[in-house]
JSON list of C-alpha atoms in Angstrom, two decimals:
[
{"chain": "A", "resi": 218, "resn": "MET", "atom": "CA", "xyz": [14.53, -54.24, 17.91]},
{"chain": "A", "resi": 219, "resn": "LYS", "atom": "CA", "xyz": [12.55, -51.28, 16.61]},
{"chain": "A", "resi": 220, "resn": "THR", "atom": "CA", "xyz": [13.50, -47.87, 17.94]},
{"chain": "A", "resi": 221, "resn": "ASN", "atom": "CA", "xyz": [11.00, -45.74, 19.82]},
{"chain": "A", "resi": 222, "resn": "LYS", "atom": "CA", "xyz": [10.80, -43.41, 16.82]},
{"chain": "A", "resi": 223, "resn": "THR", "atom": "CA", "xyz": [9.91, -46.29, 14.48]},
{"chain": "A", "resi": 224, "resn": "ILE", "atom": "CA", "xyz": [7.26, -47.58, 16.88]},
{"chain": "A", "resi": 225, "resn": "ALA", "atom": "CA", "xyz": [5.74, -44.11, 17.23]},
{"chain": "A", "resi": 226, "resn": "LEU", "atom": "CA", "xyz": [5.65, -43.67, 13.43]},
{"chain": "A", "resi": 227, "resn": "THR", "atom": "CA", "xyz": [4.01, -47.08, 13.02]},
{"chain": "A", "resi": 228, "resn": "CYS", "atom": "CA", "xyz": [1.32, -46.17, 15.57]},
{"chain": "A", "resi": 229, "resn": "ILE", "atom": "CA", "xyz": [0.64, -42.87, 13.81]},
{"chain": "A", "resi": 230, "resn": "LEU", "atom": "CA", "xyz": [0.25, -44.63, 10.44]},
{"chain": "A", "resi": 231, "resn": "ILE", "atom": "CA", "xyz": [-2.14, -47.21, 11.95]},
{"chain": "A", "resi": 232, "resn": "LEU", "atom": "CA", "xyz": [-4.29, -44.51, 13.56]},
{"chain": "A", "resi": 233, "resn": "TRP", "atom": "CA", "xyz": [-4.31, -42.48, 10.34]},
{"chain": "A", "resi": 234, "resn": "ASN", "atom": "CA", "xyz": [-5.52, -45.48, 8.32]},
{"chain": "A", "resi": 235, "resn": "ILE", "atom": "CA", "xyz": [-8.25, -46.22, 10.86]},
{"chain": "A", "resi": 236, "resn": "ALA", "atom": "CA", "xyz": [-9.46, -42.61, 10.72]},
{"chain": "A", "resi": 237, "resn": "LYS", "atom": "CA", "xyz": [-9.34, -42.55, 6.91]},
{"chain": "A", "resi": 238, "resn": "ALA", "atom": "CA", "xyz": [-11.29, -45.82, 6.68]},
{"chain": "A", "resi": 239, "resn": "GLN", "atom": "CA", "xyz": [-14.15, -44.26, 8.64]},
{"chain": "A", "resi": 240, "resn": "GLN", "atom": "CA", "xyz": [-14.13, -40.87, 6.96]},
{"chain": "A", "resi": 241, "resn": "ASP", "atom": "CA", "xyz": [-17.31, -39.09, 6.02]},
{"chain": "A", "resi": 242, "resn": "PRO", "atom": "CA", "xyz": [-18.09, -38.75, 2.29]},
{"chain": "A", "resi": 243, "resn": "THR", "atom": "CA", "xyz": [-15.49, -36.73, 0.42]},
{"chain": "A", "resi": 244, "resn": "GLY", "atom": "CA", "xyz": [-14.72, -35.80, -3.14]},
{"chain": "A", "resi": 245, "resn": "PRO", "atom": "CA", "xyz": [-15.26, -32.97, -5.60]},
{"chain": "A", "resi": 246, "resn": "THR", "atom": "CA", "xyz": [-18.58, -32.04, -7.16]},
{"chain": "A", "resi": 247, "resn": "VAL", "atom": "CA", "xyz": [-18.62, -33.12, -10.81]},
{"chain": "A", "resi": 248, "resn": "SER", "atom": "CA", "xyz": [-20.64, -31.25, -13.41]},
{"chain": "A", "resi": 249, "resn": "ASN", "atom": "CA", "xyz": [-22.96, -33.24, -15.67]},
{"chain": "A", "resi": 250, "resn": "SER", "atom": "CA", "xyz": [-21.33, -31.49, -18.62]},
{"chain": "A", "resi": 251, "resn": "SER", "atom": "CA", "xyz": [-17.90, -32.92, -17.80]},
{"chain": "A", "resi": 252, "resn": "GLY", "atom": "CA", "xyz": [-16.18, -35.14, -20.30]},
{"chain": "A", "resi": 253, "resn": "THR", "atom": "CA", "xyz": [-16.86, -38.86, -20.52]},
{"chain": "A", "resi": 254, "resn": "SER", "atom": "CA", "xyz": [-13.62, -39.88, -18.81]},
{"chain": "A", "resi": 255, "resn": "THR", "atom": "CA", "xyz": [-14.27, -37.49, -15.89]},
{"chain": "A", "resi": 256, "resn": "LEU", "atom": "CA", "xyz": [-17.83, -38.72, -15.44]},
{"chain": "A", "resi": 257, "resn": "ALA", "atom": "CA", "xyz": [-16.72, -42.34, -15.67]},
{"chain": "A", "resi": 258, "resn": "GLY", "atom": "CA", "xyz": [-14.16, -41.76, -12.95]},
{"chain": "A", "resi": 259, "resn": "HIS", "atom": "CA", "xyz": [-16.88, -40.66, -10.52]},
{"chain": "A", "resi": 260, "resn": "ALA", "atom": "CA", "xyz": [-19.66, -43.09, -11.52]},
{"chain": "A", "resi": 261, "resn": "TRP", "atom": "CA", "xyz": [-21.12, -46.03, -9.63]},
{"chain": "A", "resi": 262, "resn": "TYR", "atom": "CA", "xyz": [-20.89, -49.31, -11.56]},
{"chain": "A", "resi": 263, "resn": "ARG", "atom": "CA", "xyz": [-23.04, -52.38, -11.03]},
{"chain": "A", "resi": 264, "resn": "GLY", "atom": "CA", "xyz": [-19.93, -54.52, -11.20]},
{"chain": "A", "resi": 265, "resn": "GLY", "atom": "CA", "xyz": [-18.27, -52.83, -8.28]},
{"chain": "A", "resi": 266, "resn": "ASN", "atom": "CA", "xyz": [-16.00, -49.87, -7.75]},
{"chain": "A", "resi": 267, "resn": "PHE", "atom": "CA", "xyz": [-12.35, -50.82, -7.80]},
{"chain": "A", "resi": 268, "resn": "SER", "atom": "CA", "xyz": [-9.91, -47.95, -7.73]},
{"chain": "A", "resi": 269, "resn": "GLY", "atom": "CA", "xyz": [-8.43, -49.18, -11.01]},
{"chain": "A", "resi": 270, "resn": "GLY", "atom": "CA", "xyz": [-11.59, -48.59, -13.01]},
{"chain": "A", "resi": 271, "resn": "VAL", "atom": "CA", "xyz": [-14.85, -50.27, -13.94]},
{"chain": "A", "resi": 272, "resn": "GLY", "atom": "CA", "xyz": [-15.53, -53.46, -11.97]},
{"chain": "A", "resi": 273, "resn": "GLY", "atom": "CA", "xyz": [-15.93, -56.97, -13.27]},
{"chain": "A", "resi": 274, "resn": "PHE", "atom": "CA", "xyz": [-19.15, -58.94, -13.52]},
{"chain": "A", "resi": 275, "resn": "LYS", "atom": "CA", "xyz": [-20.28, -58.84, -9.90]},
{"chain": "A", "resi": 276, "resn": "ASN", "atom": "CA", "xyz": [-23.61, -57.14, -9.20]},
{"chain": "A", "resi": 277, "resn": "ILE", "atom": "CA", "xyz": [-22.39, -54.95, -6.32]},
{"chain": "A", "resi": 278, "resn": "PHE", "atom": "CA", "xyz": [-23.36, -51.54, -5.02]},
{"chain": "A", "resi": 279, "resn": "GLY", "atom": "CA", "xyz": [-20.71, -50.29, -2.68]},
{"chain": "A", "resi": 280, "resn": "THR", "atom": "CA", "xyz": [-16.98, -49.84, -2.26]},
{"chain": "A", "resi": 281, "resn": "MET", "atom": "CA", "xyz": [-14.13, -52.32, -2.48]},
{"chain": "A", "resi": 282, "resn": "TRP", "atom": "CA", "xyz": [-12.20, -50.59, 0.29]},
{"chain": "A", "resi": 283, "resn": "ASN", "atom": "CA", "xyz": [-13.08, -50.38, 3.96]},
{"chain": "A", "resi": 284, "resn": "SER", "atom": "CA", "xyz": [-15.42, -47.43, 4.07]},
{"chain": "A", "resi": 285, "resn": "PRO", "atom": "CA", "xyz": [-19.00, -46.95, 5.22]},
{"chain": "A", "resi": 286, "resn": "ILE", "atom": "CA", "xyz": [-21.69, -46.40, 2.60]},
{"chain": "A", "resi": 287, "resn": "HIS", "atom": "CA", "xyz": [-23.54, -43.12, 3.08]},
{"chain": "A", "resi": 288, "resn": "THR", "atom": "CA", "xyz": [-26.84, -42.25, 1.40]},
{"chain": "A", "resi": 289, "resn": "TYR", "atom": "CA", "xyz": [-28.14, -38.72, 0.91]},
{"chain": "A", "resi": 290, "resn": "THR", "atom": "CA", "xyz": [-31.39, -37.15, -0.25]},
{"chain": "A", "resi": 291, "resn": "ASN", "atom": "CA", "xyz": [-31.83, -33.42, -0.78]},
{"chain": "A", "resi": 292, "resn": "SER", "atom": "CA", "xyz": [-28.15, -33.02, 0.16]},
{"chain": "A", "resi": 293, "resn": "VAL", "atom": "CA", "xyz": [-28.83, -34.33, 3.68]},
{"chain": "A", "resi": 294, "resn": "GLN", "atom": "CA", "xyz": [-27.32, -37.54, 5.04]},
{"chain": "A", "resi": 295, "resn": "ARG", "atom": "CA", "xyz": [-30.03, -40.11, 5.83]},
{"chain": "A", "resi": 296, "resn": "SER", "atom": "CA", "xyz": [-28.19, -43.38, 6.43]},
{"chain": "A", "resi": 297, "resn": "SER", "atom": "CA", "xyz": [-24.81, -44.96, 7.00]},
{"chain": "A", "resi": 298, "resn": "LEU", "atom": "CA", "xyz": [-23.80, -48.60, 6.54]},
{"chain": "A", "resi": 299, "resn": "ASN", "atom": "CA", "xyz": [-20.61, -49.60, 8.36]},
{"chain": "A", "resi": 300, "resn": "GLY", "atom": "CA", "xyz": [-17.70, -51.35, 6.77]},
{"chain": "A", "resi": 301, "resn": "THR", "atom": "CA", "xyz": [-15.44, -53.47, 8.98]},
{"chain": "A", "resi": 302, "resn": "ARG", "atom": "CA", "xyz": [-15.26, -51.51, 12.19]},
{"chain": "A", "resi": 303, "resn": "THR", "atom": "CA", "xyz": [-14.95, -51.43, 15.95]},
{"chain": "A", "resi": 304, "resn": "ALA", "atom": "CA", "xyz": [-16.31, -48.45, 17.84]},
{"chain": "A", "resi": 305, "resn": "ALA", "atom": "CA", "xyz": [-16.05, -47.09, 21.37]},
{"chain": "A", "resi": 306, "resn": "ILE", "atom": "CA", "xyz": [-19.64, -46.87, 22.64]},
{"chain": "A", "resi": 307, "resn": "ASN", "atom": "CA", "xyz": [-20.32, -45.73, 26.19]},
{"chain": "A", "resi": 308, "resn": "GLY", "atom": "CA", "xyz": [-16.83, -46.68, 27.30]},
{"chain": "A", "resi": 309, "resn": "SER", "atom": "CA", "xyz": [-16.68, -50.12, 25.64]},
{"chain": "A", "resi": 310, "resn": "VAL", "atom": "CA", "xyz": [-15.05, -51.13, 22.36]},
{"chain": "A", "resi": 311, "resn": "VAL", "atom": "CA", "xyz": [-17.45, -53.29, 20.34]},
{"chain": "A", "resi": 312, "resn": "ASN", "atom": "CA", "xyz": [-17.55, -54.89, 16.89]},
{"chain": "A", "resi": 313, "resn": "THR", "atom": "CA", "xyz": [-20.00, -53.00, 14.65]},
{"chain": "A", "resi": 314, "resn": "ASN", "atom": "CA", "xyz": [-19.25, -54.61, 11.29]},
{"chain": "A", "resi": 315, "resn": "GLY", "atom": "CA", "xyz": [-22.05, -54.02, 8.79]},
{"chain": "A", "resi": 316, "resn": "TYR", "atom": "CA", "xyz": [-24.31, -52.12, 11.18]},
{"chain": "A", "resi": 317, "resn": "MET", "atom": "CA", "xyz": [-26.85, -49.77, 9.57]},
{"chain": "A", "resi": 318, "resn": "GLY", "atom": "CA", "xyz": [-27.89, -46.39, 10.97]},
{"chain": "A", "resi": 319, "resn": "LEU", "atom": "CA", "xyz": [-30.96, -44.44, 9.82]},
{"chain": "A", "resi": 320, "resn": "GLY", "atom": "CA", "xyz": [-32.28, -41.09, 10.94]},
{"chain": "A", "resi": 321, "resn": "ASN", "atom": "CA", "xyz": [-30.98, -37.89, 12.41]},
{"chain": "A", "resi": 322, "resn": "PHE", "atom": "CA", "xyz": [-27.36, -37.24, 11.48]},
{"chain": "A", "resi": 323, "resn": "SER", "atom": "CA", "xyz": [-27.06, -34.01, 13.47]},
{"chain": "A", "resi": 324, "resn": "THR", "atom": "CA", "xyz": [-24.25, -33.06, 15.83]},
{"chain": "A", "resi": 325, "resn": "ASN", "atom": "CA", "xyz": [-26.24, -34.61, 18.70]},
{"chain": "A", "resi": 326, "resn": "SER", "atom": "CA", "xyz": [-26.39, -37.96, 16.93]},
{"chain": "A", "resi": 327, "resn": "PRO", "atom": "CA", "xyz": [-23.92, -40.85, 17.27]},
{"chain": "A", "resi": 328, "resn": "LEU", "atom": "CA", "xyz": [-24.76, -42.06, 13.76]},
{"chain": "A", "resi": 329, "resn": "PRO", "atom": "CA", "xyz": [-22.11, -40.22, 11.71]},
{"chain": "A", "resi": 330, "resn": "ASN", "atom": "CA", "xyz": [-19.15, -42.54, 11.32]},
{"chain": "A", "resi": 331, "resn": "ASN", "atom": "CA", "xyz": [-16.70, -39.92, 12.54]},
{"chain": "A", "resi": 332, "resn": "ILE", "atom": "CA", "xyz": [-18.38, -40.26, 15.97]},
{"chain": "A", "resi": 333, "resn": "THR", "atom": "CA", "xyz": [-19.36, -43.85, 16.76]},
{"chain": "A", "resi": 334, "resn": "GLY", "atom": "CA", "xyz": [-21.62, -44.94, 13.93]},
{"chain": "A", "resi": 335, "resn": "PRO", "atom": "CA", "xyz": [-24.67, -47.17, 14.54]},
{"chain": "A", "resi": 336, "resn": "TRP", "atom": "CA", "xyz": [-24.70, -49.15, 17.77]},
{"chain": "A", "resi": 337, "resn": "THR", "atom": "CA", "xyz": [-26.80, -52.19, 16.76]},
{"chain": "A", "resi": 338, "resn": "LEU", "atom": "CA", "xyz": [-27.38, -54.13, 13.55]},
{"chain": "A", "resi": 339, "resn": "LEU", "atom": "CA", "xyz": [-30.17, -51.64, 12.79]},
{"chain": "A", "resi": 340, "resn": "HIS", "atom": "CA", "xyz": [-30.08, -48.30, 14.62]},
{"chain": "A", "resi": 341, "resn": "LEU", "atom": "CA", "xyz": [-32.93, -45.80, 14.23]},
{"chain": "A", "resi": 342, "resn": "TYR", "atom": "CA", "xyz": [-32.32, -42.33, 15.64]},
{"chain": "A", "resi": 343, "resn": "GLY", "atom": "CA", "xyz": [-35.24, -39.91, 15.97]},
{"chain": "A", "resi": 344, "resn": "PRO", "atom": "CA", "xyz": [-35.40, -36.19, 15.26]},
{"chain": "A", "resi": 345, "resn": "ASN", "atom": "CA", "xyz": [-36.13, -35.13, 18.86]},
{"chain": "A", "resi": 346, "resn": "ASN", "atom": "CA", "xyz": [-32.61, -35.35, 20.23]},
{"chain": "A", "resi": 347, "resn": "HIS", "atom": "CA", "xyz": [-31.66, -32.26, 22.15]},
{"chain": "A", "resi": 348, "resn": "LEU", "atom": "CA", "xyz": [-28.98, -33.50, 24.53]},
{"chain": "A", "resi": 349, "resn": "THR", "atom": "CA", "xyz": [-25.63, -32.37, 23.17]},
{"chain": "A", "resi": 350, "resn": "GLY", "atom": "CA", "xyz": [-23.02, -35.05, 23.70]},
{"chain": "A", "resi": 351, "resn": "PHE", "atom": "CA", "xyz": [-25.57, -37.76, 24.52]},
{"chain": "A", "resi": 352, "resn": "PHE", "atom": "CA", "xyz": [-23.97, -41.13, 23.95]},
{"chain": "A", "resi": 353, "resn": "GLY", "atom": "CA", "xyz": [-26.48, -43.44, 25.63]},
{"chain": "A", "resi": 354, "resn": "SER", "atom": "CA", "xyz": [-25.60, -44.79, 29.04]},
{"chain": "A", "resi": 355, "resn": "GLY", "atom": "CA", "xyz": [-28.59, -47.13, 28.64]},
{"chain": "A", "resi": 356, "resn": "TYR", "atom": "CA", "xyz": [-26.63, -49.03, 25.97]},
{"chain": "A", "resi": 357, "resn": "ARG", "atom": "CA", "xyz": [-25.24, -52.50, 26.77]},
{"chain": "A", "resi": 358, "resn": "THR", "atom": "CA", "xyz": [-22.64, -54.42, 24.80]},
{"chain": "A", "resi": 359, "resn": "TRP", "atom": "CA", "xyz": [-25.02, -57.36, 24.23]},
{"chain": "A", "resi": 360, "resn": "MET", "atom": "CA", "xyz": [-27.30, -55.09, 22.17]},
{"chain": "A", "resi": 361, "resn": "GLN", "atom": "CA", "xyz": [-26.02, -56.34, 18.83]},
{"chain": "A", "resi": 362, "resn": "THR", "atom": "CA", "xyz": [-28.23, -58.57, 16.65]},
{"chain": "A", "resi": 363, "resn": "GLY", "atom": "CA", "xyz": [-31.39, -56.53, 16.72]},
{"chain": "A", "resi": 364, "resn": "MET", "atom": "CA", "xyz": [-32.93, -53.10, 16.28]},
{"chain": "A", "resi": 365, "resn": "SER", "atom": "CA", "xyz": [-32.46, -50.13, 18.56]},
{"chain": "A", "resi": 366, "resn": "VAL", "atom": "CA", "xyz": [-34.55, -46.97, 18.51]},
{"chain": "A", "resi": 367, "resn": "TYR", "atom": "CA", "xyz": [-33.30, -43.83, 20.26]},
{"chain": "A", "resi": 368, "resn": "GLU", "atom": "CA", "xyz": [-35.05, -40.53, 20.88]},
{"chain": "A", "resi": 369, "resn": "ASN", "atom": "CA", "xyz": [-34.22, -37.81, 23.39]},
{"chain": "A", "resi": 370, "resn": "SER", "atom": "CA", "xyz": [-32.23, -39.81, 25.93]},
{"chain": "A", "resi": 371, "resn": "ASP", "atom": "CA", "xyz": [-34.55, -42.81, 25.77]},
{"chain": "A", "resi": 372, "resn": "HIS", "atom": "CA", "xyz": [-34.25, -46.07, 23.91]},
{"chain": "A", "resi": 373, "resn": "ILE", "atom": "CA", "xyz": [-35.71, -49.48, 23.13]},
{"chain": "A", "resi": 374, "resn": "TYR", "atom": "CA", "xyz": [-33.85, -52.56, 21.91]},
{"chain": "A", "resi": 375, "resn": "ILE", "atom": "CA", "xyz": [-35.61, -55.52, 20.33]},
{"chain": "A", "resi": 376, "resn": "GLY", "atom": "CA", "xyz": [-33.45, -58.44, 19.29]},
{"chain": "A", "resi": 377, "resn": "MET", "atom": "CA", "xyz": [-31.25, -61.28, 20.44]},
{"chain": "A", "resi": 378, "resn": "LYS", "atom": "CA", "xyz": [-29.06, -61.49, 23.55]},
{"chain": "A", "resi": 379, "resn": "ASP", "atom": "CA", "xyz": [-26.14, -63.87, 23.30]},
{"chain": "A", "resi": 380, "resn": "GLU", "atom": "CA", "xyz": [-25.98, -65.94, 26.50]},
{"chain": "A", "resi": 381, "resn": "LYS", "atom": "CA", "xyz": [-22.79, -67.78, 25.62]},
{"chain": "A", "resi": 382, "resn": "PRO", "atom": "CA", "xyz": [-20.78, -66.02, 28.38]},
{"chain": "A", "resi": 383, "resn": "LEU", "atom": "CA", "xyz": [-23.37, -67.23, 30.92]},
{"chain": "A", "resi": 384, "resn": "THR", "atom": "CA", "xyz": [-23.95, -70.80, 29.70]},
{"chain": "A", "resi": 385, "resn": "GLY", "atom": "CA", "xyz": [-20.73, -71.69, 27.92]},
{"chain": "A", "resi": 386, "resn": "SER", "atom": "CA", "xyz": [-22.79, -72.89, 24.96]},
{"chain": "A", "resi": 387, "resn": "ASN", "atom": "CA", "xyz": [-22.08, -71.70, 21.42]},
{"chain": "A", "resi": 388, "resn": "ASN", "atom": "CA", "xyz": [-25.77, -71.82, 20.52]},
{"chain": "A", "resi": 389, "resn": "PHE", "atom": "CA", "xyz": [-27.72, -70.09, 23.27]},
{"chain": "A", "resi": 390, "resn": "SER", "atom": "CA", "xyz": [-29.48, -66.77, 22.64]},
{"chain": "A", "resi": 391, "resn": "ASP", "atom": "CA", "xyz": [-32.52, -65.18, 24.23]},
{"chain": "A", "resi": 392, "resn": "ALA", "atom": "CA", "xyz": [-35.10, -62.94, 22.55]},
{"chain": "A", "resi": 393, "resn": "VAL", "atom": "CA", "xyz": [-35.09, -59.59, 24.34]},
{"chain": "A", "resi": 394, "resn": "MET", "atom": "CA", "xyz": [-37.18, -56.43, 24.48]},
{"chain": "A", "resi": 395, "resn": "ALA", "atom": "CA", "xyz": [-35.32, -53.87, 26.57]},
{"chain": "A", "resi": 396, "resn": "TRP", "atom": "CA", "xyz": [-36.03, -50.20, 27.10]},
{"chain": "A", "resi": 397, "resn": "GLY", "atom": "CA", "xyz": [-34.66, -47.49, 29.31]},
{"chain": "A", "resi": 398, "resn": "ASP", "atom": "CA", "xyz": [-33.61, -43.98, 30.12]},
{"chain": "A", "resi": 399, "resn": "ASP", "atom": "CA", "xyz": [-30.08, -42.77, 30.73]},
{"chain": "A", "resi": 400, "resn": "GLU", "atom": "CA", "xyz": [-30.89, -39.37, 32.21]},
{"chain": "A", "resi": 401, "resn": "GLY", "atom": "CA", "xyz": [-33.77, -37.06, 32.96]},
{"chain": "A", "resi": 402, "resn": "LEU", "atom": "CA", "xyz": [-36.43, -36.62, 35.63]},
{"chain": "A", "resi": 403, "resn": "ALA", "atom": "CA", "xyz": [-39.41, -38.52, 34.23]},
{"chain": "A", "resi": 404, "resn": "PRO", "atom": "CA", "xyz": [-39.57, -42.33, 34.26]},
{"chain": "A", "resi": 405, "resn": "ASP", "atom": "CA", "xyz": [-39.98, -44.09, 30.93]},
{"chain": "A", "resi": 406, "resn": "ASP", "atom": "CA", "xyz": [-42.75, -46.68, 30.79]},
{"chain": "A", "resi": 407, "resn": "MET", "atom": "CA", "xyz": [-43.33, -49.62, 28.48]},
{"chain": "A", "resi": 408, "resn": "ARG", "atom": "CA", "xyz": [-46.79, -48.99, 27.00]},
{"chain": "A", "resi": 409, "resn": "PHE", "atom": "CA", "xyz": [-49.04, -51.00, 24.71]},
{"chain": "A", "resi": 410, "resn": "ILE", "atom": "CA", "xyz": [-51.43, -48.78, 22.77]},
{"chain": "A", "resi": 411, "resn": "PHE", "atom": "CA", "xyz": [-54.14, -49.74, 20.28]},
{"chain": "A", "resi": 412, "resn": "THR", "atom": "CA", "xyz": [-55.22, -47.16, 17.68]},
{"chain": "A", "resi": 413, "resn": "ALA", "atom": "CA", "xyz": [-58.37, -47.67, 15.61]},
{"chain": "A", "resi": 414, "resn": "ALA", "atom": "CA", "xyz": [-59.13, -46.11, 12.22]},
{"chain": "A", "resi": 415, "resn": "ALA", "atom": "CA", "xyz": [-59.29, -42.32, 12.63]},
{"chain": "A", "resi": 416, "resn": "PRO", "atom": "CA", "xyz": [-57.62, -39.15, 11.31]},
{"chain": "A", "resi": 417, "resn": "ALA", "atom": "CA", "xyz": [-53.96, -38.79, 12.16]},
{"chain": "A", "resi": 418, "resn": "ALA", "atom": "CA", "xyz": [-54.81, -36.37, 14.99]},
{"chain": "A", "resi": 419, "resn": "GLY", "atom": "CA", "xyz": [-57.57, -38.68, 16.28]},
{"chain": "A", "resi": 420, "resn": "SER", "atom": "CA", "xyz": [-61.35, -38.32, 16.33]},
{"chain": "A", "resi": 421, "resn": "CYS", "atom": "CA", "xyz": [-61.55, -36.99, 19.89]},
{"chain": "A", "resi": 422, "resn": "THR", "atom": "CA", "xyz": [-59.28, -35.17, 22.29]},
{"chain": "A", "resi": 423, "resn": "ASN", "atom": "CA", "xyz": [-60.23, -35.93, 25.91]},
{"chain": "A", "resi": 424, "resn": "CYS", "atom": "CA", "xyz": [-60.99, -39.63, 25.51]},
{"chain": "A", "resi": 425, "resn": "PRO", "atom": "CA", "xyz": [-58.24, -41.68, 27.16]},
{"chain": "A", "resi": 426, "resn": "THR", "atom": "CA", "xyz": [-59.99, -45.03, 26.66]},
{"chain": "A", "resi": 427, "resn": "ASN", "atom": "CA", "xyz": [-61.13, -44.45, 23.08]},
{"chain": "A", "resi": 428, "resn": "ALA", "atom": "CA", "xyz": [-59.05, -46.17, 20.44]},
{"chain": "A", "resi": 429, "resn": "THR", "atom": "CA", "xyz": [-59.97, -43.48, 17.90]},
{"chain": "A", "resi": 430, "resn": "GLY", "atom": "CA", "xyz": [-58.49, -40.71, 20.09]},
{"chain": "A", "resi": 431, "resn": "PHE", "atom": "CA", "xyz": [-55.08, -39.14, 19.50]},
{"chain": "A", "resi": 432, "resn": "ASN", "atom": "CA", "xyz": [-53.40, -41.25, 22.20]},
{"chain": "A", "resi": 433, "resn": "GLY", "atom": "CA", "xyz": [-55.39, -44.38, 21.38]},
{"chain": "A", "resi": 434, "resn": "ARG", "atom": "CA", "xyz": [-56.43, -46.92, 23.98]},
{"chain": "A", "resi": 435, "resn": "GLU", "atom": "CA", "xyz": [-53.74, -48.09, 26.33]},
{"chain": "A", "resi": 436, "resn": "ILE", "atom": "CA", "xyz": [-53.72, -51.72, 27.36]}
]
């Protein structure tokens, strides 16, 4: 039987590997004037990126170890694609393998992988998020195969809802459009708005029923 010390060490090693697998991008900055071997060691190859060197003949962009893929423009993180992962979201542990997050990777955002990473297969997170520590109590664990859009503390989910737990069938899913608010004073409505051809700021200001106005015509 393993001793308590051995068990504790094993748990520490497991937790360390989990944390390392979800680490944010790391590595030194390499100068373009570096030698060929140095540049080759930090290059992306179409054949894949095995730690032992240049990949084989597979047309792959990504990593061969369990790490998310982060993309940057202008030195700012814009997206994150999960590897194999489970994440604790609003108190529940859910499978988020291969989920993609796009948008605001600020400290108020759940998108960085060192927090929770994206919550649905496609997760869009807007720039107007001012609630520090907001982790979305409007989220439900069945919000998986679809797209979620979050801004402020409000959200909409459009996708599939697996009804297997309810029906016992292995092939029973409903199409769902769900929206909500997890905190705040104002209610959040579902609105259908038509906008006709006009400048981006609209052709009129106080015209609530005119489709060419800034707010368009609400149906």
